mmCIF file of C-alpha atoms and ligand atoms in Angstrom:
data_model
loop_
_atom_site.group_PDB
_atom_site.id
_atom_site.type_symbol
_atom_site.label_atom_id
_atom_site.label_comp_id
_atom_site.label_asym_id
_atom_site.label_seq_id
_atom_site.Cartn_x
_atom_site.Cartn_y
_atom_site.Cartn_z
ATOM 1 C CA UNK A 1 -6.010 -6.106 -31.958
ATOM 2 C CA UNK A 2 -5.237 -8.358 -29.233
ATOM 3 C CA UNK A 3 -1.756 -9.469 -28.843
ATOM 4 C CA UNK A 4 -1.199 -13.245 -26.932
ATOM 5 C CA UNK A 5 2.905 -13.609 -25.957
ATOM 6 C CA UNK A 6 5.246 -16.465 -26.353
ATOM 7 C CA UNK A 7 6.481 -18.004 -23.184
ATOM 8 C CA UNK A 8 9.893 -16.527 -24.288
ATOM 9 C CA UNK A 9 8.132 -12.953 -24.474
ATOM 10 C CA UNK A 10 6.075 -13.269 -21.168
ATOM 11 C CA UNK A 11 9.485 -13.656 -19.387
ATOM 12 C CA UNK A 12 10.782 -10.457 -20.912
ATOM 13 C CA UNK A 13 7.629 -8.922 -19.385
ATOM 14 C CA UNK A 14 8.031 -10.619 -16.630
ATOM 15 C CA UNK A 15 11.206 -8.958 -16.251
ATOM 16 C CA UNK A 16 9.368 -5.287 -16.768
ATOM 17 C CA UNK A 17 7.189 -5.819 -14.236
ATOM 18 C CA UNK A 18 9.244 -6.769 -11.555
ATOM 19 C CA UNK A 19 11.714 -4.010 -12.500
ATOM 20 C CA UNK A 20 8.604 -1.874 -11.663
ATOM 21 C CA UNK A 21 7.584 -3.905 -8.212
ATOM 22 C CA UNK A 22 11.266 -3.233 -7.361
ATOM 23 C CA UNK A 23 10.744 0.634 -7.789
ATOM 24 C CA UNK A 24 7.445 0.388 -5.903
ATOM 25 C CA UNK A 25 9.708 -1.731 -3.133
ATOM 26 C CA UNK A 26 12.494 1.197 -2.828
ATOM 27 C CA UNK A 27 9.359 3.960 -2.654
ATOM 28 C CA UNK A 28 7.653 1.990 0.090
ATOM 29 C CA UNK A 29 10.866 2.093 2.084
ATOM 30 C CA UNK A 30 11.413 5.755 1.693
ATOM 31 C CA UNK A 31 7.886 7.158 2.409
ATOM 32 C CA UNK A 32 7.278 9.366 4.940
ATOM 33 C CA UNK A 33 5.595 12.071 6.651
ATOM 34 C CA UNK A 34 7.081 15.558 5.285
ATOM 35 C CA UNK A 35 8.347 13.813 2.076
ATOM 36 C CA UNK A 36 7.181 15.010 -1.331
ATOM 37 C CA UNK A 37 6.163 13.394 -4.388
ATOM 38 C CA UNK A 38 8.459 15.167 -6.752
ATOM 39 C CA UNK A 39 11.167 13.235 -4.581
ATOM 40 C CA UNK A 40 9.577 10.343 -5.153
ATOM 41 C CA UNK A 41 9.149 10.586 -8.708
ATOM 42 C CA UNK A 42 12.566 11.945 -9.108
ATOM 43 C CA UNK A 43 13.967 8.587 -6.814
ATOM 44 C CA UNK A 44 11.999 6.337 -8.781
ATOM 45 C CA UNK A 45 12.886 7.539 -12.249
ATOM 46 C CA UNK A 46 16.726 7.025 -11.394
ATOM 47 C CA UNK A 47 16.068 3.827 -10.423
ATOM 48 C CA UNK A 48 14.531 2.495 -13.457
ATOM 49 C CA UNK A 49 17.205 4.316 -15.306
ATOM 50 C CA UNK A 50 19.846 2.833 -13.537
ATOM 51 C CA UNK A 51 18.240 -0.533 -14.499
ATOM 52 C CA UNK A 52 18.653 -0.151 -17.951
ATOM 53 C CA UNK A 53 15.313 0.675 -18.458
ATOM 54 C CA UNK A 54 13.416 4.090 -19.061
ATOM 55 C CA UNK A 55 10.005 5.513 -17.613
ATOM 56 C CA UNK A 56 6.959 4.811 -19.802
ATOM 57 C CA UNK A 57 4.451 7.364 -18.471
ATOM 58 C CA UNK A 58 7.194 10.527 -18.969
ATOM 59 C CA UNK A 59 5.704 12.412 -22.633
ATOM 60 C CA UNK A 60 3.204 9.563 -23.062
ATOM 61 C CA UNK A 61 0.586 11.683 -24.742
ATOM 62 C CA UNK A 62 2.187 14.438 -23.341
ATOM 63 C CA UNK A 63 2.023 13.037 -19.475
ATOM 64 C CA UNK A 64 4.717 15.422 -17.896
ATOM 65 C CA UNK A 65 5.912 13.132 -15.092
ATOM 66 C CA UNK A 66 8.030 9.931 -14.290
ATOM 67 C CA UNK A 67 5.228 7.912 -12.405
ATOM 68 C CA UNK A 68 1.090 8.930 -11.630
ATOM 69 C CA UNK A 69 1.149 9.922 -7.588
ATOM 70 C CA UNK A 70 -2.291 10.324 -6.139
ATOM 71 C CA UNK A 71 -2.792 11.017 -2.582
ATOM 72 C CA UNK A 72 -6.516 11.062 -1.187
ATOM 73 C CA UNK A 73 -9.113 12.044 -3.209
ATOM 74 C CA UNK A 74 -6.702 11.909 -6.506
ATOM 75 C CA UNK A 75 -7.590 8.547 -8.026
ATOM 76 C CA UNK A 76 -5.330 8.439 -10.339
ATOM 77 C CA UNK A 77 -2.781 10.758 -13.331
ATOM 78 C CA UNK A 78 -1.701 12.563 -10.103
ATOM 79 C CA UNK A 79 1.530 14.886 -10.701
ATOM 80 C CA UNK A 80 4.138 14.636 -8.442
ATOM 81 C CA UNK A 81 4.935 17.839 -6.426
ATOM 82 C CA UNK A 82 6.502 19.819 -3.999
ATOM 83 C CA UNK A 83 3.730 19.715 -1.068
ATOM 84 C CA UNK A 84 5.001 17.352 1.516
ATOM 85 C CA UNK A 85 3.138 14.304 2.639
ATOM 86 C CA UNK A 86 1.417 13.964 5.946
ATOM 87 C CA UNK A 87 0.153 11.752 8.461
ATOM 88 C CA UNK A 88 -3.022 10.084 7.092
ATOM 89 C CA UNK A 89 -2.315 10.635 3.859
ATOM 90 C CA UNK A 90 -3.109 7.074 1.377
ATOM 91 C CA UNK A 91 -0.235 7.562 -1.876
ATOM 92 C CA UNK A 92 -0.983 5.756 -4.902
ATOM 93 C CA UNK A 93 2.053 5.147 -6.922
ATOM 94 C CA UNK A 94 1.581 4.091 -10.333
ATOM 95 C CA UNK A 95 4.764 3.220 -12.235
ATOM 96 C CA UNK A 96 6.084 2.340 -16.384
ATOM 97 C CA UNK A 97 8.949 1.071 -17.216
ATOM 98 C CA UNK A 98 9.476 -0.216 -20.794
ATOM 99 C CA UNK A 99 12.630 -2.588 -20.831
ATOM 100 C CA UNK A 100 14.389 -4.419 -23.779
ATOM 101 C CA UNK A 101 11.071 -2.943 -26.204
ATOM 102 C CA UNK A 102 8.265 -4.027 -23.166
ATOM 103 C CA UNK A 103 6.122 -2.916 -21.046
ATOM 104 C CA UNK A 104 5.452 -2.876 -17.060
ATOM 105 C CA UNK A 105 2.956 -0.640 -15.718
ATOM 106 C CA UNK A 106 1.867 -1.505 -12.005
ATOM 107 C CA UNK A 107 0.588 0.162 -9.075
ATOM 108 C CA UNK A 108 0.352 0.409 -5.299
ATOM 109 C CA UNK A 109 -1.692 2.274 -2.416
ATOM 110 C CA UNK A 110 0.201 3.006 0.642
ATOM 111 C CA UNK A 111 -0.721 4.584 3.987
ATOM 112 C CA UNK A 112 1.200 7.014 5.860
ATOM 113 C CA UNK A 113 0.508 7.114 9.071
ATOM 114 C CA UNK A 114 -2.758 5.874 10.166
ATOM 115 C CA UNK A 115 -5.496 7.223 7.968
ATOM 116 C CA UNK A 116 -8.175 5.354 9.762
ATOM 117 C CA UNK A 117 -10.312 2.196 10.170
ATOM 118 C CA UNK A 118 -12.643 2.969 7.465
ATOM 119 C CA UNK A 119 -9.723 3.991 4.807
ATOM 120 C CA UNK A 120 -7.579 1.145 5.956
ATOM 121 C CA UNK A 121 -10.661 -1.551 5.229
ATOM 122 C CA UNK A 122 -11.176 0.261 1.576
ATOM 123 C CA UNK A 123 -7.660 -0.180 0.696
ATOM 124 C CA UNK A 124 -7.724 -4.115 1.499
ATOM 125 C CA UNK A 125 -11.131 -4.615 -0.193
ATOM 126 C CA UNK A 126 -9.498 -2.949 -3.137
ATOM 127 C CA UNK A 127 -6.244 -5.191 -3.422
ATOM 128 C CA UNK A 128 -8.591 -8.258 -2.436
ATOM 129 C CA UNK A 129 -10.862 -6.890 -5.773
ATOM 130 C CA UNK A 130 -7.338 -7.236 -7.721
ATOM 131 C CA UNK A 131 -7.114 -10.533 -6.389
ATOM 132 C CA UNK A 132 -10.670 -11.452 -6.858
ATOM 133 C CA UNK A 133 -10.320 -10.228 -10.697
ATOM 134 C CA UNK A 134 -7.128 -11.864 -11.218
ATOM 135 C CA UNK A 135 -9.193 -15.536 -10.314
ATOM 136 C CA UNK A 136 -10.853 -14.829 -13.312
ATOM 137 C CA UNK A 137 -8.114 -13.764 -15.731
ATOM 138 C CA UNK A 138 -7.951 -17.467 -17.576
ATOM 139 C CA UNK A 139 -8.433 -18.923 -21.066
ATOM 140 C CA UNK A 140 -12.216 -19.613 -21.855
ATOM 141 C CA UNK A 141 -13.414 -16.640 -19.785
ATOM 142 C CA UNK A 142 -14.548 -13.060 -20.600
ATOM 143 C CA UNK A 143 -13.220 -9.394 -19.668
ATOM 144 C CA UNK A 144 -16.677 -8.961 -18.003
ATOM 145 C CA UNK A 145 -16.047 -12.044 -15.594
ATOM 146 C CA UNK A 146 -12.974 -9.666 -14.055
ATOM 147 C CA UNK A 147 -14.954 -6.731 -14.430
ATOM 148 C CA UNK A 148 -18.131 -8.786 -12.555
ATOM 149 C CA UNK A 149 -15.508 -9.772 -9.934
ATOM 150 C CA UNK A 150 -14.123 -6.376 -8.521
ATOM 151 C CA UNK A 151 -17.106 -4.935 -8.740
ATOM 152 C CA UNK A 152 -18.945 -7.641 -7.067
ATOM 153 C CA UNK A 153 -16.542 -7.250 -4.114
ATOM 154 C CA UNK A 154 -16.266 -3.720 -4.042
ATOM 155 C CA UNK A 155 -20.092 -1.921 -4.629
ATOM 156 C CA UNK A 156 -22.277 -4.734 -4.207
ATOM 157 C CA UNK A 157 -20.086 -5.952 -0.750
ATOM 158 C CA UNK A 158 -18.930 -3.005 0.579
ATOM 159 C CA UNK A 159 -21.102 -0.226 -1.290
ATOM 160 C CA UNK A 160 -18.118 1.555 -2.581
ATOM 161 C CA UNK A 161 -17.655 3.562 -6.182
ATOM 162 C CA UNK A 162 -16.381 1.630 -9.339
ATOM 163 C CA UNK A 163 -14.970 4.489 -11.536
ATOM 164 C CA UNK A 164 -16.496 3.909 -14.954
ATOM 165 C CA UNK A 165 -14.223 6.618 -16.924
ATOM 166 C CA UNK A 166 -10.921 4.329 -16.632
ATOM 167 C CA UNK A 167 -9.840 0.984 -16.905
ATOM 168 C CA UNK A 168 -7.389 -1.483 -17.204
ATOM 169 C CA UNK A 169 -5.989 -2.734 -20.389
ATOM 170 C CA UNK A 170 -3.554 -5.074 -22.372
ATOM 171 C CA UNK A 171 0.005 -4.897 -22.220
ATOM 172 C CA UNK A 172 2.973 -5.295 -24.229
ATOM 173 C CA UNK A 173 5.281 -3.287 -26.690
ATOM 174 C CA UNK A 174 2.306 -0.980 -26.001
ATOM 175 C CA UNK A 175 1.562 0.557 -22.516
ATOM 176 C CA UNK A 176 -2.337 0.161 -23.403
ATOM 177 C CA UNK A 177 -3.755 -2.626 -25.985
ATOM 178 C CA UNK A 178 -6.515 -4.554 -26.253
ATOM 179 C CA UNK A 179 -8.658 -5.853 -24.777
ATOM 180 C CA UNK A 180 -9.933 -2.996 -22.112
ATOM 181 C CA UNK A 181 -10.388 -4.506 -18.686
ATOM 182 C CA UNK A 182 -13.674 -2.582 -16.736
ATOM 183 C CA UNK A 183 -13.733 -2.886 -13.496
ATOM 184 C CA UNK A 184 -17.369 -3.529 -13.821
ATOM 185 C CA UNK A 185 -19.757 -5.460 -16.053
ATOM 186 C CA UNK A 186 -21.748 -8.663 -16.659
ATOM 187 C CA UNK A 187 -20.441 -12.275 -16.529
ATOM 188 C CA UNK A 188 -19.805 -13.577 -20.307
ATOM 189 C CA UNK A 189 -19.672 -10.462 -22.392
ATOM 190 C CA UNK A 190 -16.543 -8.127 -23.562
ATOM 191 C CA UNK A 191 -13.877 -9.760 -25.358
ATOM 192 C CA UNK A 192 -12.604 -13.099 -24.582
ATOM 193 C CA UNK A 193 -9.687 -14.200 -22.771
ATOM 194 C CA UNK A 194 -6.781 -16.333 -24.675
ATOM 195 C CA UNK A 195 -3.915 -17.840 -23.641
ATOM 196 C CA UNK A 196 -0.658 -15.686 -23.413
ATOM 197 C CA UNK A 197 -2.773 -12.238 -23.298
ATOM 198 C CA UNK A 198 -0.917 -9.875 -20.783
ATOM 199 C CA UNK A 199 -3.437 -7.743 -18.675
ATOM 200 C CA UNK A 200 -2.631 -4.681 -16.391
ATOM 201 C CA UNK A 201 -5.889 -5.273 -14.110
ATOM 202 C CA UNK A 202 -6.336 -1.739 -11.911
ATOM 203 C CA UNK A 203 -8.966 -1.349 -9.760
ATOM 204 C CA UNK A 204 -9.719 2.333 -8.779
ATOM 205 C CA UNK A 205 -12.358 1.840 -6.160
ATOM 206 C CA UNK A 206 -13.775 4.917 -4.684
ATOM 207 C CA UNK A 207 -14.619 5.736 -0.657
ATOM 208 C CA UNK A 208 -17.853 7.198 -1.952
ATOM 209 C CA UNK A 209 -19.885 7.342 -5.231
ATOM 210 C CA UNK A 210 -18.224 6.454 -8.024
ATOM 211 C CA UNK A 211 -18.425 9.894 -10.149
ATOM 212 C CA UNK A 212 -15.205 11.448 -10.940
ATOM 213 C CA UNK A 213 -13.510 14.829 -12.787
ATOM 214 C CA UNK A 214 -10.305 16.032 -14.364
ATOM 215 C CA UNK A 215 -8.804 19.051 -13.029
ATOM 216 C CA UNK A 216 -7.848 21.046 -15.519
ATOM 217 C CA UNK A 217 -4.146 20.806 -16.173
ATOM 218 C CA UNK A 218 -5.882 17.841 -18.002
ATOM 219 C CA UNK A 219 -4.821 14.681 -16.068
ATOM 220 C CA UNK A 220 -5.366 14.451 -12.320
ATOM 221 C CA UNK A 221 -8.637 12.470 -11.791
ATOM 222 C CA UNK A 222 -10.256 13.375 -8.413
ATOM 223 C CA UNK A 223 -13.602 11.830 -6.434
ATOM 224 C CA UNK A 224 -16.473 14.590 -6.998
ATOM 225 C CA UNK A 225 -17.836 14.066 -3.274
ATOM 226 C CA UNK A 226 -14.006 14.698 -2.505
ATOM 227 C CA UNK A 227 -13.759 11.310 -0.339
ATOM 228 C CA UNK A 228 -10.379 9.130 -0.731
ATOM 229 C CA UNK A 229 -9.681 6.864 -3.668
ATOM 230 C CA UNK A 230 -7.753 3.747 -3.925
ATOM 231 C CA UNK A 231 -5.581 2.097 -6.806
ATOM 232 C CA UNK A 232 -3.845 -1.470 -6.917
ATOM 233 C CA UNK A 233 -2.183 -2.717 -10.547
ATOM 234 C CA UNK A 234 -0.770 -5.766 -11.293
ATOM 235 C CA UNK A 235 0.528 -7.343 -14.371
ATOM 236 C CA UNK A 236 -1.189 -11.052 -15.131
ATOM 237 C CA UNK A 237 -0.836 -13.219 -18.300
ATOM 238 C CA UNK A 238 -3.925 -15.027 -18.803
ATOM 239 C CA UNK A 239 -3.382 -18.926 -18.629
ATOM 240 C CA UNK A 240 -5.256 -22.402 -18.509
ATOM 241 C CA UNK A 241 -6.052 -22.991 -14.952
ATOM 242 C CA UNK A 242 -4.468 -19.773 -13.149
ATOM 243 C CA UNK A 243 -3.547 -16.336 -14.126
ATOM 244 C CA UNK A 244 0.263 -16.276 -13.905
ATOM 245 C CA UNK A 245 1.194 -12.510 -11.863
ATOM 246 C CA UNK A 246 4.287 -10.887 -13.351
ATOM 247 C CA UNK A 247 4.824 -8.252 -11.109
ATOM 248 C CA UNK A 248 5.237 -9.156 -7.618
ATOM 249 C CA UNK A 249 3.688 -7.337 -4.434
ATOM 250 C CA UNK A 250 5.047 -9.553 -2.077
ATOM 251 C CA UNK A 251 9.052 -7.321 -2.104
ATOM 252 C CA UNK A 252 6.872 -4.027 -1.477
ATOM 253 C CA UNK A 253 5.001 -5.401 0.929
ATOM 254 C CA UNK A 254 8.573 -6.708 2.702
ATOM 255 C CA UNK A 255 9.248 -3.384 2.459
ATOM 256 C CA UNK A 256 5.937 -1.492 3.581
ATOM 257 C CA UNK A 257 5.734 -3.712 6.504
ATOM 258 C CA UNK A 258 9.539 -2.929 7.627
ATOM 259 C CA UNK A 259 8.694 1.163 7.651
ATOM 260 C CA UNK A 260 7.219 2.386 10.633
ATOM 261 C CA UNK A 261 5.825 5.282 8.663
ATOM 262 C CA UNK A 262 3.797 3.442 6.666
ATOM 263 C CA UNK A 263 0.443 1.703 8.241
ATOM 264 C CA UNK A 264 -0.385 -2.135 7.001
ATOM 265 C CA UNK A 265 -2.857 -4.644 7.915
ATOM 266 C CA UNK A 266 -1.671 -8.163 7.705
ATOM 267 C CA UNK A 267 -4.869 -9.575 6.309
ATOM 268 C CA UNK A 268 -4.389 -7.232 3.616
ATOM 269 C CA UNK A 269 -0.781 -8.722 3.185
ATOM 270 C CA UNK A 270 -2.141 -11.865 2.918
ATOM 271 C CA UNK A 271 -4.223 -11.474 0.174
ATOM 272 C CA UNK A 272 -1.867 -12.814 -2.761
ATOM 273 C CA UNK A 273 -0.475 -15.745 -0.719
ATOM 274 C CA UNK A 274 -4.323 -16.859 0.000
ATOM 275 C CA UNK A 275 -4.634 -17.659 -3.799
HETATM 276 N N1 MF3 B 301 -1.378 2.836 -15.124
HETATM 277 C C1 MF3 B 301 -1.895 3.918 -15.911
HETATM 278 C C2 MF3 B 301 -2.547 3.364 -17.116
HETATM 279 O O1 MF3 B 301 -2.460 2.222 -17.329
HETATM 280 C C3 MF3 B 301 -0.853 4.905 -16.177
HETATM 281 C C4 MF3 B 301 -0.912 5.703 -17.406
HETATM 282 S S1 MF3 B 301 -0.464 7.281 -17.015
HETATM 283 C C5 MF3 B 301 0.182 8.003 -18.351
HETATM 284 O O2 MF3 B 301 -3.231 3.989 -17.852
HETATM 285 F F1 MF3 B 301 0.775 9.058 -17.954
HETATM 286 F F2 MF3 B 301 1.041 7.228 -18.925
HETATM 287 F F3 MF3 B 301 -0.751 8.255 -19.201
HETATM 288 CO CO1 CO B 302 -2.227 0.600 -16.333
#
């Protein structure tokens, strides 16, 4: 069952998904080299708290964490923990906030330190994907046309893995509804877009091939080769002309650009303001 929002109810959400791009915002400007990510959960689940709004991932079919925090090779459903961060390390954070009954759910790759040329040009051709995807996300046109997108950018351009086992999804009183959102497929087919559907589009683009396994403890997703992983999220409501984004990359970036600690490329800065 797809769910289309009122203009009235996309503002709520609106207001959920910034309240998460604010969380990302105060993460990106405490990362750092010795840090962990129990910290960072544990900072980022105050602040949504203290925002009148609680965590949506915490007990969410038994997820036992604030936020998803996966560093390297962890694509995604990484627990926080106690091992410190280090230089070179890429840190997806993936945050859920449900406020006044809705949903935001977003997420953001950061690098600490320098991890390299070759890391640093997967993580823009991933948010450029998002971006690329996004262009797509309007009435009249089909979840495969996003899916087409990213992966058009990503495997066919740069020869990078689509993960297949997740994807994104629609968004509202529910963290996941219909439709799914691939980050693959063919131009025209899946289900089609309407005006007022909210989408979390997530690209998790892989370093290597795109085959993928869940440790044990039953939710950290890791590469198989072992090579790094990259996630970006954003929140969209599909419209006429152009997709309107709720949640807003352009504080964390403020913020991501402002921490030594944290390495950025300004073309991949630019990437939402080129659209
Ligand atoms: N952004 C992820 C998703 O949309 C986060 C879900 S993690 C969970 O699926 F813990 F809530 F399951
Ligand atoms: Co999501």
């Amino acid at each position: 069952m797809m769910f289309c929002k009122t203009d009235e109810q996309v503002e709520q959400m609106r207001a959920a998904a910034r309240l998460v791009s604010s969380s990302l915002t105060m993460a990106a400007g405490m990362l750092k080299p010795g840090l962990d990510t129990l910290s960072v959960d544990k900072a980022i689940a105050d602040f949504i708290r203290d925002h009148g709004a609680v965590p949506s991932f915490l007990n969410y079919h038994g997820y036992p964490f604030n936020t998803c925090i996966s560093v390297n090779d962890v694509v995604v459903h990484g627990f926080p923990n106690k091992k410190p961060l280090k230089e070179g390390d890429i840190v997806s954070i993936d945050v859920g906030v449900i406020l006044n009954g809705w949903h935001g759910d977003h997420a953001y790759t950061f690098a600490i330190g320098d991890p390299g040329a070759d890391v640093m040009q997967l993580i823009r051709v991933t948010k450029e994907s998002l971006y690329k995807g996004i262009e797509k996300a309007v009435v009249g046109n089909y979840t495969g046309d996003i899916g087409y997108a990213i992966q058009e950018h990503t495997e066919k351009k740069h020869g990078y893995g689509v993960v297949r086992e997740l994807v994104g999804h629609g968004l509202g009183k529910n963290l996941h509804e219909d439709p799914q959102i691939p980050n693959y497929g063919k131009r025209g087919t899946g289900k089609k877009l309407k005006d007022g559907l909210v989408l979390a589009i997530e690209p998790m683009i892989n370093m290597g091939k795109k085959d993928v396994f869940t440790e044990s403890d039953g939710w950290t997703v890791r590469t198989r080769d072992g090579k790094p992983s990259v996630h970006f999220e954003h929140d969209v409501c599909v419209r006429k002309s152009k997709a309107d984004i709720l949640s807003d990359y352009s504080i964390i970036e403020k913020a991501e650009r402002a921490n030594p600690d944290l390495f950025t490329e300004s073309a991949v800065s630019s990437a939402q303001s080129a659209l």
